[in-house]
Short mmCIF file of N, CA and C in Angstrom, two decimals:
data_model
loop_
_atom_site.label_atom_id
_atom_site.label_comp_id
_atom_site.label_asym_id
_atom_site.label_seq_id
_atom_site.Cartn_x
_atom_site.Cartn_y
_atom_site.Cartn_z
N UNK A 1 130.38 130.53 94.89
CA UNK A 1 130.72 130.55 96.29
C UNK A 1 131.51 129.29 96.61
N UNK A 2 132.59 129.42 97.12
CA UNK A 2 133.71 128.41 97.68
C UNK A 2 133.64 128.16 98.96
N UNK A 3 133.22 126.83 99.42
CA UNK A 3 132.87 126.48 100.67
C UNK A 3 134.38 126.00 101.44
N UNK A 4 135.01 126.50 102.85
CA UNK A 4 135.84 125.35 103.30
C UNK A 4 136.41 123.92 102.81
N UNK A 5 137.32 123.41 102.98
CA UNK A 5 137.12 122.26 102.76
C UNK A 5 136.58 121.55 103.73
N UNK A 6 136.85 121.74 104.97
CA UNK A 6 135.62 120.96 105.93
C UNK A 6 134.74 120.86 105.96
N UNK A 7 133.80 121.85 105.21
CA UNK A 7 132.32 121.77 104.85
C UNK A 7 132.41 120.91 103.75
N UNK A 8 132.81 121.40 102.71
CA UNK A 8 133.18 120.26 101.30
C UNK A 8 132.47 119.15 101.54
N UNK A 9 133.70 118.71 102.51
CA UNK A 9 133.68 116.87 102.82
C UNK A 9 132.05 116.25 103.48
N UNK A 10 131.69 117.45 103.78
CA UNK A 10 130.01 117.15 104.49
C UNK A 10 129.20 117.04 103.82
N UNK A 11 128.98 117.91 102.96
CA UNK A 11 127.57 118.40 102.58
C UNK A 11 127.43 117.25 101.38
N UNK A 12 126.37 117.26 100.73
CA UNK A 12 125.57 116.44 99.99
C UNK A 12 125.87 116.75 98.48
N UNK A 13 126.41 116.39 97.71
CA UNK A 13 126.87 117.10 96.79
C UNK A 13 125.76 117.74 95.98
N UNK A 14 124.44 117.51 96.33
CA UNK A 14 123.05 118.47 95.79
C UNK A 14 122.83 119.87 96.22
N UNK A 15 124.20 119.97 97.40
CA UNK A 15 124.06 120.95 98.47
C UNK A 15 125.18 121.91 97.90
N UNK A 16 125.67 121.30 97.20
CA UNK A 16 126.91 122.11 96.47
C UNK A 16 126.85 122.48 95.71
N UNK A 17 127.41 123.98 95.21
CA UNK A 17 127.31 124.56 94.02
C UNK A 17 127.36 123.67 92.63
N UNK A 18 126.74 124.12 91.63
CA UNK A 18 126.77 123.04 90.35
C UNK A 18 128.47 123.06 89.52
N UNK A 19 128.99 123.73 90.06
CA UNK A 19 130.61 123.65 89.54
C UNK A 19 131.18 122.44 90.16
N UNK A 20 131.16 122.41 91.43
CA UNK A 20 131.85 121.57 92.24
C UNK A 20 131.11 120.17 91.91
N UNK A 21 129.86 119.84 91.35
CA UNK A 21 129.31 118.34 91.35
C UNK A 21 130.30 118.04 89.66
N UNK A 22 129.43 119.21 88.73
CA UNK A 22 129.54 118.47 87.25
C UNK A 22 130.93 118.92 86.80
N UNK A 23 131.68 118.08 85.95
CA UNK A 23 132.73 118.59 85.20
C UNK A 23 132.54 119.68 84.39
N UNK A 24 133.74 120.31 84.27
CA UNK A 24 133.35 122.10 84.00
C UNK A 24 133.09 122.03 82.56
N UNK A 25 133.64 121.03 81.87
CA UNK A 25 132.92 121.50 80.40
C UNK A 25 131.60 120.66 80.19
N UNK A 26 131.34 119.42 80.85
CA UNK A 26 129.94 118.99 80.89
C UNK A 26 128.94 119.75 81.34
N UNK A 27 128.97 120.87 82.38
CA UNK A 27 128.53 121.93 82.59
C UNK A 27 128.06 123.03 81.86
N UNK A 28 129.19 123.13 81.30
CA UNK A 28 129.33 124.48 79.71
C UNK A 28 128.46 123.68 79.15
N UNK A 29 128.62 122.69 78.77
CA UNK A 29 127.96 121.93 77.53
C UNK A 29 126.40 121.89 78.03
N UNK A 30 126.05 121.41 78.97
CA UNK A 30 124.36 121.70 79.31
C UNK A 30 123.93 122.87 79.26
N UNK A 31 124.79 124.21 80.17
CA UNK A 31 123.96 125.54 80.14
C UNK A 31 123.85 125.45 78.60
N UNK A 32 124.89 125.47 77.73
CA UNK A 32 124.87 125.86 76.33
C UNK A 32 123.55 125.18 75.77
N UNK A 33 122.81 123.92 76.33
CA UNK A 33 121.79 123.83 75.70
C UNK A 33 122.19 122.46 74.76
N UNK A 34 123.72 122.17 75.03
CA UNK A 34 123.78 120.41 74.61
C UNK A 34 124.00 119.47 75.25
N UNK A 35 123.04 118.15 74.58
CA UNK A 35 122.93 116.81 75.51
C UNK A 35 123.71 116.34 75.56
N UNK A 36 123.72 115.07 76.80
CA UNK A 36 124.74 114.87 77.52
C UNK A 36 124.33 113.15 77.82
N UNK A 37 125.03 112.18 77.27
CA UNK A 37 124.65 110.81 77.80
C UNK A 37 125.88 109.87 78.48
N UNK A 38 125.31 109.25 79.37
CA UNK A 38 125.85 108.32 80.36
C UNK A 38 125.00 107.09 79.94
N UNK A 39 126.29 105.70 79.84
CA UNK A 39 125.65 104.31 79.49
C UNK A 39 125.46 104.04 80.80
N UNK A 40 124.52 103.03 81.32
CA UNK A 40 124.20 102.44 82.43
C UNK A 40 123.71 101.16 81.88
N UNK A 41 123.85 100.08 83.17
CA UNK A 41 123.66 98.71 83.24
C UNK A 41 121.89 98.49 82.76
N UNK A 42 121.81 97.88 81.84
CA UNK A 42 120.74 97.14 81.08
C UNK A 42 119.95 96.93 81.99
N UNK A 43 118.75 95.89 81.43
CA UNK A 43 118.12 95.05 82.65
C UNK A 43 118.20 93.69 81.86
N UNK A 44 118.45 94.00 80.43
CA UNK A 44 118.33 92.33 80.05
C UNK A 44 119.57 92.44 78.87
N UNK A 45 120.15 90.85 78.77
CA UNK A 45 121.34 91.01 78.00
C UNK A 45 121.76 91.43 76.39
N UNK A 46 120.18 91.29 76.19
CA UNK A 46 120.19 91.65 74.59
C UNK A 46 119.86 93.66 74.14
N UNK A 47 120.32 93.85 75.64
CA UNK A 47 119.99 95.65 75.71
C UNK A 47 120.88 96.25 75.89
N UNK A 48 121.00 97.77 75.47
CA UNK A 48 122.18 98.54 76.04
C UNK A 48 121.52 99.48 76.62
N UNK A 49 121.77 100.39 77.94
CA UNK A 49 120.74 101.16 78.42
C UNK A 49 122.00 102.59 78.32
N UNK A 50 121.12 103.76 78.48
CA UNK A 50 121.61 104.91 78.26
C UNK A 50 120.76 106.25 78.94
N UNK A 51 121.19 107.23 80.17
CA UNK A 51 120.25 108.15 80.98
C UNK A 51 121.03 109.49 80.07
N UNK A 52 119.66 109.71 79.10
CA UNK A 52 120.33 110.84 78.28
C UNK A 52 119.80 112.53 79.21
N UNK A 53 120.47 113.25 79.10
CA UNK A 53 119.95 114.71 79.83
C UNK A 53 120.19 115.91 78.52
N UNK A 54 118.78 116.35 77.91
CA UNK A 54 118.57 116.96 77.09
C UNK A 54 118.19 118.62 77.58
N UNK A 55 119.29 119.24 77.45
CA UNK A 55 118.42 120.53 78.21
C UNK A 55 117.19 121.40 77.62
N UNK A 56 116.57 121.62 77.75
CA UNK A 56 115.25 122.98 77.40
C UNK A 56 115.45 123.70 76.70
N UNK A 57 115.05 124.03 75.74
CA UNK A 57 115.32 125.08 75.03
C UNK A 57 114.06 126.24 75.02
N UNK A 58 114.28 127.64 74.45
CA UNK A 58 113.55 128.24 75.03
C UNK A 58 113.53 129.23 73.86
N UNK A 59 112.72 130.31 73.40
CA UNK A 59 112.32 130.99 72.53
C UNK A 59 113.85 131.60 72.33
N UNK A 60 114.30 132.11 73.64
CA UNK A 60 115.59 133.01 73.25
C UNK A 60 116.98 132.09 72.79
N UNK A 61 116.96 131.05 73.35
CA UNK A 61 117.61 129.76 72.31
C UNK A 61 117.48 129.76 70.56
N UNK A 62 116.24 130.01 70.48
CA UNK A 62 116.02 129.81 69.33
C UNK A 62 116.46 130.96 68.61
N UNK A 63 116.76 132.10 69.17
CA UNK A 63 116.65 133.38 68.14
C UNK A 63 118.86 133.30 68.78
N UNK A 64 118.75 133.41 69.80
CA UNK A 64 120.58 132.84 69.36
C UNK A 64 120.81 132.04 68.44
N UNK A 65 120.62 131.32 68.16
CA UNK A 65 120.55 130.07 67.25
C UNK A 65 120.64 130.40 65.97
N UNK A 66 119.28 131.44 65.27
CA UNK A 66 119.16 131.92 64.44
C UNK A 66 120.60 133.00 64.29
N UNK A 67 121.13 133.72 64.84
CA UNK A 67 121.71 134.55 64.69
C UNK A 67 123.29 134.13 64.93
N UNK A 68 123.25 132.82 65.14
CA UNK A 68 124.52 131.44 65.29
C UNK A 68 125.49 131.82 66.27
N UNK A 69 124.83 131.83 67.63
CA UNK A 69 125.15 131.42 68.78
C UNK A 69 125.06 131.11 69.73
N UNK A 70 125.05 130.73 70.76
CA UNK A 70 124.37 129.11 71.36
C UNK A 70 124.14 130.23 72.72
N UNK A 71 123.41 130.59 73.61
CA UNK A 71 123.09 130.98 74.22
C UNK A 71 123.36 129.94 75.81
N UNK A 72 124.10 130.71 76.89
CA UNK A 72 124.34 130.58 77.84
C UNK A 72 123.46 130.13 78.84
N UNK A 73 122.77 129.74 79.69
CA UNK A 73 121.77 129.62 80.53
C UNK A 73 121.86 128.81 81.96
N UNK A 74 122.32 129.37 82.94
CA UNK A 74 122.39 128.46 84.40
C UNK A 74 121.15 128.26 84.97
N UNK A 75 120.29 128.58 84.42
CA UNK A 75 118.29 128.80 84.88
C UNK A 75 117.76 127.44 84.06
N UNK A 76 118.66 126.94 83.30
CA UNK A 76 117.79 126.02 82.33
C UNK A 76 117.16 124.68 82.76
N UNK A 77 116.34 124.11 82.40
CA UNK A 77 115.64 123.20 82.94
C UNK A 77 116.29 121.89 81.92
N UNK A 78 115.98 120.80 82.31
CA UNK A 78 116.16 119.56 81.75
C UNK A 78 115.45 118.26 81.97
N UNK A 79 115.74 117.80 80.31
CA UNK A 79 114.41 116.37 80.26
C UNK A 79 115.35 115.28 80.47
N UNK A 80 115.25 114.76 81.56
CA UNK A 80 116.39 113.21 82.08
C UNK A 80 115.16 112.21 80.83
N UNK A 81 115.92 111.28 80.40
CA UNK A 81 115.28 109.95 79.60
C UNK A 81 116.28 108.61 79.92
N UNK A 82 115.65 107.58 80.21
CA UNK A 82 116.78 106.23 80.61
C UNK A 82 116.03 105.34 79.55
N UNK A 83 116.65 104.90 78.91
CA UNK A 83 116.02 104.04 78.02
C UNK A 83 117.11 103.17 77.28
N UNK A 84 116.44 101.51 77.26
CA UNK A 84 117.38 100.58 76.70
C UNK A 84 116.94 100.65 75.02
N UNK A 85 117.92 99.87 74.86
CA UNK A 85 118.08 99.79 73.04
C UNK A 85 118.69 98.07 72.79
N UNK A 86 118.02 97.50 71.99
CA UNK A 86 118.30 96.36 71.15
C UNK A 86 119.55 96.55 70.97
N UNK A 87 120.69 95.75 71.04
CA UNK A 87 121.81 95.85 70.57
C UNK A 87 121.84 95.35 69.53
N UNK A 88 121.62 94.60 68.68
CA UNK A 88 121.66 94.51 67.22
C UNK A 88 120.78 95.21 66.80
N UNK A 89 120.43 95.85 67.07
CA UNK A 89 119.20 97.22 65.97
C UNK A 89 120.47 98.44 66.31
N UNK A 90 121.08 98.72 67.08
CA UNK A 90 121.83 99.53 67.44
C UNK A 90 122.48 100.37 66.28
N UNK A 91 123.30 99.48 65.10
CA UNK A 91 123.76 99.89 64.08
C UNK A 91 122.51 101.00 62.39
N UNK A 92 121.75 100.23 62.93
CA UNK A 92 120.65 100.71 61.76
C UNK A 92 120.02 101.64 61.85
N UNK A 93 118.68 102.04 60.94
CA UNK A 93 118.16 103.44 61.19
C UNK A 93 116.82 102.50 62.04
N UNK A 94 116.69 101.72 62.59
CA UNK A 94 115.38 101.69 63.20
C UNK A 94 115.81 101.02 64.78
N UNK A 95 116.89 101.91 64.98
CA UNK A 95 116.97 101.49 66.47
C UNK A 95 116.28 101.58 67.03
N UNK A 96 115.03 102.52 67.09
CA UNK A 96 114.19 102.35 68.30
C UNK A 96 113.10 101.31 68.14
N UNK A 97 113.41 100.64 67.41
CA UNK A 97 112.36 99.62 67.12
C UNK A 97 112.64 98.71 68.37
N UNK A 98 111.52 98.40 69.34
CA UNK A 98 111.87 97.28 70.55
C UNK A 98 112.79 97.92 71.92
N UNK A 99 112.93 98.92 71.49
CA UNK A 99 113.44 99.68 72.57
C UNK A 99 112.33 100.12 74.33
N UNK A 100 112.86 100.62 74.99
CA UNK A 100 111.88 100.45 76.44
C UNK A 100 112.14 101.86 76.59
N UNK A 101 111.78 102.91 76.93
CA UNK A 101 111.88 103.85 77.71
C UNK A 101 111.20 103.61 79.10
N UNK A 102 112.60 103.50 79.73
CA UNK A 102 111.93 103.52 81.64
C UNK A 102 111.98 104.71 82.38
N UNK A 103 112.29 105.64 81.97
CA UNK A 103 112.17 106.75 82.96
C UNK A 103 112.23 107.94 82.15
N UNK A 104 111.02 108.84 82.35
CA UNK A 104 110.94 109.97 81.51
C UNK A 104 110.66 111.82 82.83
N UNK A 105 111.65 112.37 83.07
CA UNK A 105 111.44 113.13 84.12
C UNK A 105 112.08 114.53 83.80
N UNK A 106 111.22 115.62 84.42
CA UNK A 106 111.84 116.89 83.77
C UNK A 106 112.26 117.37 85.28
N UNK A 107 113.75 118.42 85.19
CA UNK A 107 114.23 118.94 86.32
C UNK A 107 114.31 120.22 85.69
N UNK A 108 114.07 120.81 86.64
CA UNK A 108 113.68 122.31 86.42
C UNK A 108 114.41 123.22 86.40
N UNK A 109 116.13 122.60 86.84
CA UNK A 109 116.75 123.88 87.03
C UNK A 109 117.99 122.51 87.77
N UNK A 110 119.47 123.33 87.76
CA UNK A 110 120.67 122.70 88.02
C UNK A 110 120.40 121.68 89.11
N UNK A 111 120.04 122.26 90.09
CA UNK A 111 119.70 121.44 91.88
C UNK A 111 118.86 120.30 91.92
N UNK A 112 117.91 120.18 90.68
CA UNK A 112 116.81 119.42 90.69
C UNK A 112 117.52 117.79 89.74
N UNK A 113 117.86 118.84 89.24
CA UNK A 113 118.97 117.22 87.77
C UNK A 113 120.07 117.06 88.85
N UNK A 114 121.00 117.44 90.03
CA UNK A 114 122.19 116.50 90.66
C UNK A 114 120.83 115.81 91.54
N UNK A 115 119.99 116.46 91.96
CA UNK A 115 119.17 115.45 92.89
C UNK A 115 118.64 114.22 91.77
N UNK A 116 117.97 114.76 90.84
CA UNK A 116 117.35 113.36 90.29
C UNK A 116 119.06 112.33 89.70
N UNK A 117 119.73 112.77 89.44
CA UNK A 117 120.82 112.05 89.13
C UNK A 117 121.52 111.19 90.69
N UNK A 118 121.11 112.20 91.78
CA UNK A 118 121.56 111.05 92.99
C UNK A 118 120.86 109.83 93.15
N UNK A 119 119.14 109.91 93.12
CA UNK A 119 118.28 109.44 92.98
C UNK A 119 118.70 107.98 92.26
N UNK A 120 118.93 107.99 91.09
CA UNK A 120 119.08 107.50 89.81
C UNK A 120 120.32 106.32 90.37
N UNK A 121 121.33 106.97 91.09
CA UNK A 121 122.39 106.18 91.01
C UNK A 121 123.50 106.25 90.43
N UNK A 122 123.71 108.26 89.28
CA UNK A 122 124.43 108.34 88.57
C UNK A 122 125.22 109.02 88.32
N UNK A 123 126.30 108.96 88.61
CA UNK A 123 127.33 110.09 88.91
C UNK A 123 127.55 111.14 88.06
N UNK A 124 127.51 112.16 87.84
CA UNK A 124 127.41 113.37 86.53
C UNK A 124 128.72 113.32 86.13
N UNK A 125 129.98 112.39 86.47
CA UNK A 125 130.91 112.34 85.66
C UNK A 125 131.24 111.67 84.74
N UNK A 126 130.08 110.48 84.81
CA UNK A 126 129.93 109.55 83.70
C UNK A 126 129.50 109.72 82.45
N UNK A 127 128.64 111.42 82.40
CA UNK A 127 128.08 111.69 81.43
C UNK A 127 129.36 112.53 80.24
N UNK A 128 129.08 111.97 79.21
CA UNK A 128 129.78 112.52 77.94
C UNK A 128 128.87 113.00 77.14
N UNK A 129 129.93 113.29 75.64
CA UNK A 129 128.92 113.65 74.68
C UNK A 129 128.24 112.68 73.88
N UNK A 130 126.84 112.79 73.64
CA UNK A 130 126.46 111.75 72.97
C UNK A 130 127.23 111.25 71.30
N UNK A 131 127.73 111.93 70.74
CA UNK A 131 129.15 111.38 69.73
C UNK A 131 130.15 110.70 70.37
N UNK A 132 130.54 110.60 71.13
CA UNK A 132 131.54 109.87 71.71
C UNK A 132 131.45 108.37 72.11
N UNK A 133 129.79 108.33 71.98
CA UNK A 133 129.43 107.05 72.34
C UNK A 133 128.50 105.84 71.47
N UNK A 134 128.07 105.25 71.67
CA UNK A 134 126.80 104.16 70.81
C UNK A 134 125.75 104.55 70.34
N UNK A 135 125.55 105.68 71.82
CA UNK A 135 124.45 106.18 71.63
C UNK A 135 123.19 106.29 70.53
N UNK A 136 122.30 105.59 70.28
CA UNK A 136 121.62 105.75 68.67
C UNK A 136 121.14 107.01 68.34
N UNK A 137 120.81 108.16 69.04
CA UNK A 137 119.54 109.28 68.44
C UNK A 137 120.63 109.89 67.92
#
């Protein structure tokens, strides 16, 4: 549904369809069931922080999967995680050694992840693919 643009400019972007908040293939890429990370500001200098959004997977995920193809889903729920990382452990296999997880929260469905992402402070355009970035997992 395509709102005016005078409404557009009003409403809350939680209030807006999930096309119009997230970029259209960061979008594709969550229904499809792949994660999605945005770096964010540390709290201390020897950290790198990162709000990863892992979507849900679900029995019928799994049997697409099996049959090698990634199953579609605008119903899907998602696990938000914010958590810093040692920057010199960053490179190795024991990055999570000393690491903090500060925020661990599940959204239930598209409306619930732009709200907890307003919440948060974090714009859903910041989010990429986690290859593209430092990201350790």
């Amino acid at each position: 549904m395509r709102f005016p643009r005078r409404h557009r400019e009003t409403l809350n972007p939680v209030d807006q369809p999930a096309e119009a908040v997230f970029p259209t293939d960061k979008l594709s890429a969550l229904r499809l069931g792949r994660p999605l990370v945005a770096e964010v500001e540390a709290g201390q200098p020897q950290y790198r922080a990162w709000i990863e959004i892992r979507p849900l997977r679900t029995d019928a995920d799994d049997i697409a999967r099996g049959e090698g193809w990634a199953r579609n889903d605008d119903r899907r729920g998602f696990r938000l995680t914010h958590c810093e990382y040692v920057i010199e452990r960053l490179d190795g296999w024991d990055y999570d050694i000393g690491s903090n997880e500060l925020k661990r929260i599940i959204a239930t469905d598209e409306a619930s992840l732009f709200a907890l992402l307003q919440d948060w402070g974090v714009a859903p355009e910041r989010f990429t693919y986690p290859w593209n970035t430092d990201f350790p997992a």
